[in-house]
C-alpha cells in the first residue's frame, strides 16, 4: 500500500512540475508611466555629449543563508562572473559598476523571500550609498517562482532581489538576469509591455505608436510575448519562429536578443542605443541615484585617524589622500578600503593596522 501511495504522490509531483510556470521577472509595472519627451531627451543628450566618462554605479551584494549558515544562496565566484557579464552589457551604453562588497547574512526567513509580503523586511539590510543586490535561495511572488525583481520601475530606492540559481547558471545558459533587473531599476520596461497600450510593429505608417505605447522606445521592436512563455517557446536557435499579428495585421518581428525581453535567456545579450540613453537619463535626473553614483575624483583633506570600524572610500577615476599638512592614520582594528582606478597617497599617510585590522587598496575592473 505504501508503494501505491508513493507512486501516486510521485506522479502528482511530476504533473505539478510539468504545469508549473517558468521562473519569471517579478517587477510590477507602476500605474503612472515614466515617459520622456523627445525634447527633454535631446536636451539631455546635447549636454551629455560634453562628457566622455561613464556613470559608475556602486553595488553591494548581500547573500542570504540559513540561520545556521548552511544553504548559502550563491558563491562569491558566481557573483564575480555574472558581474563581469553585466559590465560587458552596460559598458557600450556609458554605464559601469564598482563592487563595494559582498557579505553573507544568516537569515532563513529572507533566504526564502516572498516579494508580495516581505519586501519591507529587506530594509534593515540595505547598505546606504549603494545599489543593493540581495541574493536568495528561493524567490517567489505568492505561488510563482521568480528569477528576480527590481520592485519598481524605476526603483529610486535602488535595490533588487535575485534567486541564487540564476547566478549559478553557466554563461552558455544565462548572462542576462542581473542586467535585466538593473535595467528596470534604471527605468526600462519589458519589451512586451502593454500596461500603457499594446505597441504596433510599424515604425512608419498610421499604425506607428512606439513613442506612446509599449516600452516607449522605437528602437525595440514590438514584442508579442504574453508573459506566459510565448517568445521563449517560439524561438529556435535564437531566431523568432512565431506567427502572431499585431492590431494592424502586421507580423511581429521581436528582438529575442534584447535583455529586457522574455526570450530564451541564453539569447539575451544586448540593449539598444535608445535603451542606454533612457537609462542614463533616469540615472542623471533622479535624486535617489545621485547617492549610488561614484564621484569621478575624491580627495581626503585634513587630519584623520581610523582605529576601529569599517570604512570604505570609492571613486571612479582618482582617490587622493592629501591631509594638507596633517596626518592620515589607519591603525588598531580598523578595516579600511579604498577603491578607484588610481589611488594617490601623501607622505603624511601611515597605515599600521594591528591584529584584526586591515587596509585594502583596490582597483576597479568593472569600469574602463
XYZ file of C-alpha atoms in Angstrom:
368
model
C 0.000 0.000 0.000
C 2.864 2.384 0.827
C 4.318 1.774 -2.644
C 1.000 2.700 -4.271
C 0.714 5.884 -2.216
C 4.314 6.805 -3.034
C 3.763 6.231 -6.747
C 0.620 8.352 -6.708
C 2.467 11.119 -4.875
C 5.385 10.887 -7.312
C 3.038 11.036 -10.311
C 1.248 14.061 -8.878
C 4.581 15.776 -8.230
C 5.585 15.225 -11.858
C 2.244 16.646 -13.028
C 2.604 19.717 -10.811
C 6.139 20.340 -12.052
C 5.075 19.933 -15.668
C 2.320 22.505 -15.215
C 4.432 24.959 -13.234
C 5.170 28.232 -14.989
C 8.805 29.012 -15.736
C 10.583 31.380 -13.387
C 9.877 34.956 -14.402
C 10.683 38.548 -13.504
C 8.643 39.781 -10.560
C 8.946 43.508 -11.297
C 5.497 45.078 -11.370
C 4.688 47.893 -13.776
C 3.704 51.086 -11.914
C 0.362 52.660 -12.780
C 1.929 56.020 -13.674
C 4.051 55.807 -16.840
C 7.555 57.256 -16.969
C 7.589 58.952 -20.352
C 10.485 61.131 -21.515
C 9.635 63.717 -24.154
C 11.823 63.811 -27.242
C 12.671 67.441 -26.418
C 13.912 66.571 -22.929
C 15.898 63.633 -24.249
C 17.562 65.695 -26.959
C 18.480 68.401 -24.440
C 19.972 65.744 -22.176
C 21.972 64.137 -24.987
C 23.378 67.501 -26.080
C 24.597 68.223 -22.547
C 25.897 64.692 -22.142
C 27.909 64.954 -25.371
C 30.312 67.227 -23.491
C 31.171 64.357 -21.140
C 33.389 61.417 -22.002
C 33.326 59.258 -18.885
C 30.657 56.674 -17.953
C 28.322 56.800 -14.980
C 29.761 54.497 -12.308
C 27.172 52.773 -10.100
C 28.200 51.417 -6.691
C 26.919 47.881 -5.990
C 26.753 45.955 -2.727
C 25.753 42.277 -2.580
C 24.017 40.628 0.373
C 23.833 36.841 0.055
C 21.406 35.118 2.397
C 21.873 31.723 4.048
C 20.001 29.706 6.668
C 20.207 30.708 10.324
C 22.993 28.170 10.878
C 24.976 29.389 7.859
C 24.046 26.497 5.567
C 22.359 26.674 2.141
C 24.079 29.895 1.066
C 22.188 31.298 -1.923
C 25.275 31.537 -4.177
C 29.068 31.702 -4.151
C 31.202 34.827 -4.428
C 32.816 33.375 -7.563
C 29.430 33.260 -9.320
C 28.777 36.893 -8.402
C 32.138 37.954 -9.856
C 31.429 36.039 -13.086
C 27.948 37.449 -13.595
C 29.097 40.933 -12.628
C 31.635 40.756 -15.450
C 28.819 39.765 -17.825
C 26.753 42.710 -16.619
C 29.685 45.086 -17.086
C 30.115 43.830 -20.659
C 26.442 44.519 -21.421
C 26.332 48.022 -19.924
C 29.765 49.303 -20.986
C 28.674 50.223 -24.564
C 25.977 52.466 -23.066
C 28.079 54.658 -20.782
C 27.262 52.842 -17.543
C 29.753 50.897 -15.440
C 29.931 49.499 -11.919
C 32.116 49.273 -8.849
C 31.726 46.447 -6.337
C 31.619 47.807 -2.800
C 31.447 44.416 -1.130
C 29.853 41.002 -0.688
C 28.576 39.808 2.671
C 26.659 36.804 3.990
C 23.631 37.267 6.248
C 22.281 34.196 8.031
C 18.505 34.593 7.958
C 16.330 31.635 7.000
C 13.261 33.822 6.515
C 14.935 36.088 3.951
C 16.664 33.166 2.274
C 13.126 32.265 1.169
C 11.746 35.622 0.042
C 8.129 36.295 -0.940
C 8.151 39.720 -2.591
C 4.385 40.102 -2.202
C 4.553 40.167 1.600
C 8.180 40.531 2.689
C 9.737 43.376 0.690
C 9.942 45.683 3.716
C 11.915 43.045 5.638
C 14.902 43.874 3.428
C 15.058 47.480 4.652
C 17.329 46.856 7.676
C 19.855 45.132 5.404
C 20.153 47.861 2.770
C 23.646 49.384 2.800
C 23.405 53.162 2.382
C 25.133 54.699 -0.615
C 24.913 51.581 -2.790
C 22.563 49.859 -5.178
C 21.830 46.790 -3.089
C 21.667 43.360 -4.731
C 20.013 40.761 -2.489
C 20.512 37.092 -3.369
C 18.078 34.477 -2.027
C 17.984 30.700 -2.226
C 14.284 30.913 -3.120
C 12.409 33.900 -4.537
C 8.652 33.879 -5.109
C 5.617 36.076 -5.588
C 2.948 34.024 -3.860
C 2.997 30.710 -5.744
C 5.059 31.982 -8.683
C 8.759 31.162 -8.823
C 10.897 34.172 -9.770
C 14.311 34.772 -11.288
C 14.493 38.282 -9.886
C 12.706 41.542 -9.215
C 13.530 45.250 -9.159
C 10.406 46.018 -7.090
C 9.625 49.197 -9.101
C 10.340 50.993 -12.422
C 12.475 52.951 -11.842
C 13.419 51.924 -8.323
C 14.617 55.174 -6.768
C 15.478 53.275 -3.583
C 17.973 51.249 -5.633
C 17.738 47.559 -4.742
C 16.927 44.288 -6.465
C 16.471 40.659 -5.479
C 17.814 37.681 -7.416
C 17.447 33.957 -6.882
C 20.872 32.399 -6.483
C 20.322 29.774 -9.160
C 20.330 32.364 -11.979
C 23.787 33.496 -10.897
C 24.948 29.878 -10.778
C 23.842 29.114 -14.351
C 26.759 28.875 -16.814
C 27.339 31.634 -19.350
C 26.009 29.361 -22.091
C 22.590 29.418 -20.379
C 22.204 32.808 -18.709
C 24.238 36.007 -18.692
C 21.360 38.471 -18.517
C 19.124 38.212 -15.441
C 21.126 40.647 -13.306
C 21.351 43.095 -16.209
C 17.585 42.705 -16.795
C 16.635 43.650 -13.233
C 19.118 46.530 -13.149
C 17.506 47.744 -16.377
C 14.195 48.033 -14.523
C 15.868 49.948 -11.689
C 17.227 52.373 -14.284
C 13.809 52.932 -15.883
C 13.403 50.275 -18.594
C 10.157 48.385 -19.171
C 9.795 44.928 -20.681
C 9.831 44.989 -24.465
C 6.364 43.372 -24.395
C 4.866 45.957 -22.007
C 1.152 46.587 -22.626
C 0.081 48.460 -19.469
C 0.046 51.768 -21.355
C -1.125 50.357 -24.685
C -0.072 47.499 -26.943
C 2.705 48.567 -29.297
C 2.277 48.104 -33.047
C 5.007 46.737 -35.295
C 5.048 49.627 -37.771
C 7.595 52.413 -37.412
C 6.423 54.492 -40.383
C 2.695 54.462 -41.199
C -0.508 55.359 -39.352
C -0.110 52.339 -37.079
C 3.100 53.718 -35.559
C 2.700 54.242 -31.805
C 6.062 53.212 -30.343
C 6.654 56.583 -28.614
C 3.437 56.292 -26.589
C 2.729 52.554 -26.184
C 4.704 49.503 -25.133
C 8.071 50.413 -23.608
C 8.043 53.935 -25.177
C 11.100 53.110 -27.311
C 11.017 52.804 -31.099
C 14.393 51.050 -31.250
C 12.991 47.938 -29.564
C 10.710 46.058 -31.982
C 7.156 45.349 -30.850
C 7.129 42.129 -28.839
C 4.194 39.661 -28.856
C 5.153 37.873 -25.638
C 2.183 37.143 -23.391
C 4.069 36.940 -20.075
C 3.458 33.206 -20.222
C 6.419 31.966 -22.244
C 5.254 32.702 -25.798
C 8.501 34.284 -27.016
C 10.736 31.655 -25.457
C 8.689 28.751 -26.825
C 8.635 30.327 -30.284
C 12.384 30.830 -30.529
C 14.732 28.364 -32.220
C 18.493 28.902 -32.269
C 17.866 32.490 -31.129
C 15.544 33.161 -34.098
C 11.870 34.050 -33.588
C 9.543 31.493 -35.216
C 6.112 32.718 -34.046
C 3.229 33.804 -36.263
C 1.312 36.367 -34.197
C -0.025 39.520 -35.877
C -0.450 42.952 -34.299
C -3.653 45.032 -34.344
C -2.807 46.205 -37.882
C -2.357 42.592 -39.052
C 1.407 43.008 -39.358
C 3.596 40.048 -38.329
C 5.669 40.604 -35.213
C 9.453 40.551 -35.575
C 10.709 40.832 -31.980
C 14.355 41.028 -30.986
C 14.945 37.868 -28.958
C 18.436 39.080 -28.034
C 17.218 42.122 -26.113
C 17.942 41.909 -22.402
C 14.522 43.325 -21.466
C 12.642 40.655 -23.457
C 11.327 37.350 -22.096
C 13.088 35.262 -24.719
C 15.467 32.369 -24.148
C 17.887 33.666 -21.516
C 20.917 32.318 -23.369
C 19.978 34.529 -26.349
C 19.669 37.802 -24.413
C 22.843 39.856 -24.591
C 22.235 43.493 -25.581
C 20.452 46.793 -25.070
C 19.622 49.206 -27.880
C 21.253 52.636 -28.003
C 17.901 54.195 -27.118
C 17.578 51.962 -24.062
C 21.035 53.090 -22.966
C 20.051 56.743 -23.434
C 16.912 56.245 -21.351
C 18.816 54.573 -18.511
C 21.422 57.347 -18.352
C 18.659 59.973 -18.443
C 16.886 58.344 -15.494
C 20.126 57.894 -13.537
C 21.110 61.513 -14.096
C 17.703 63.061 -13.387
C 16.620 61.049 -10.336
C 17.810 62.312 -6.943
C 17.943 58.860 -5.354
C 20.528 57.693 -7.876
C 22.930 60.534 -7.047
C 23.891 58.740 -3.840
C 24.768 55.451 -5.551
C 26.863 57.041 -8.307
C 30.606 57.156 -7.633
C 32.267 60.548 -7.932
C 34.904 60.908 -10.629
C 37.524 62.025 -8.101
C 37.563 62.302 -4.336
C 40.127 63.899 -2.026
C 40.536 63.249 1.705
C 41.545 66.574 3.278
C 42.664 67.308 6.826
C 43.868 65.032 9.606
C 42.023 61.736 10.030
C 42.564 58.734 12.307
C 40.745 55.420 11.877
C 41.337 52.959 14.732
C 38.157 50.845 14.698
C 35.208 50.023 12.498
C 34.833 49.506 8.760
C 35.431 52.375 6.323
C 35.196 52.255 2.525
C 36.124 55.021 0.115
C 35.178 54.745 -3.568
C 35.658 56.964 -6.589
C 35.604 56.216 -10.295
C 38.926 57.606 -11.550
C 41.049 59.002 -8.712
C 41.072 58.797 -4.906
C 43.579 61.090 -3.184
C 44.694 61.157 0.442
C 46.074 64.641 0.986
C 45.972 65.566 4.684
C 47.016 69.127 3.876
C 49.767 69.388 6.464
C 48.135 66.975 8.923
C 48.316 63.203 9.257
C 46.140 60.445 7.820
C 46.376 57.370 10.063
C 44.817 53.908 9.934
C 45.723 51.741 12.929
C 44.254 49.421 15.531
C 41.489 47.080 14.374
C 40.189 49.394 11.661
C 39.226 47.801 8.339
C 39.898 50.445 5.703
C 39.288 50.021 1.956
C 39.936 52.404 -0.921
C 38.825 51.552 -4.441
C 39.427 53.540 -7.632
C 41.268 53.390 -10.941
C 44.094 55.349 -9.333
C 44.928 55.993 -5.666
C 47.403 58.721 -4.641
C 48.741 58.717 -1.076
C 50.523 61.665 0.548
C 53.736 61.157 2.548
C 51.919 62.046 5.770
C 49.810 58.897 5.483
C 50.519 55.983 7.831
C 48.922 52.532 7.608
C 49.712 50.398 10.683
C 46.757 48.123 11.493
C 47.119 45.651 14.363
C 45.709 42.128 14.601
C 42.178 42.223 13.263
C 42.787 45.398 11.292
C 43.278 45.607 7.555
C 43.976 48.091 4.770
C 42.844 47.287 1.212
C 43.788 49.386 -1.807
C 41.855 48.000 -4.771
C 41.483 48.794 -8.471
C 38.089 48.674 -10.176
C 37.932 46.137 -13.041
C 34.287 46.933 -13.846
C 34.703 50.494 -15.142
C 37.013 51.420 -18.013
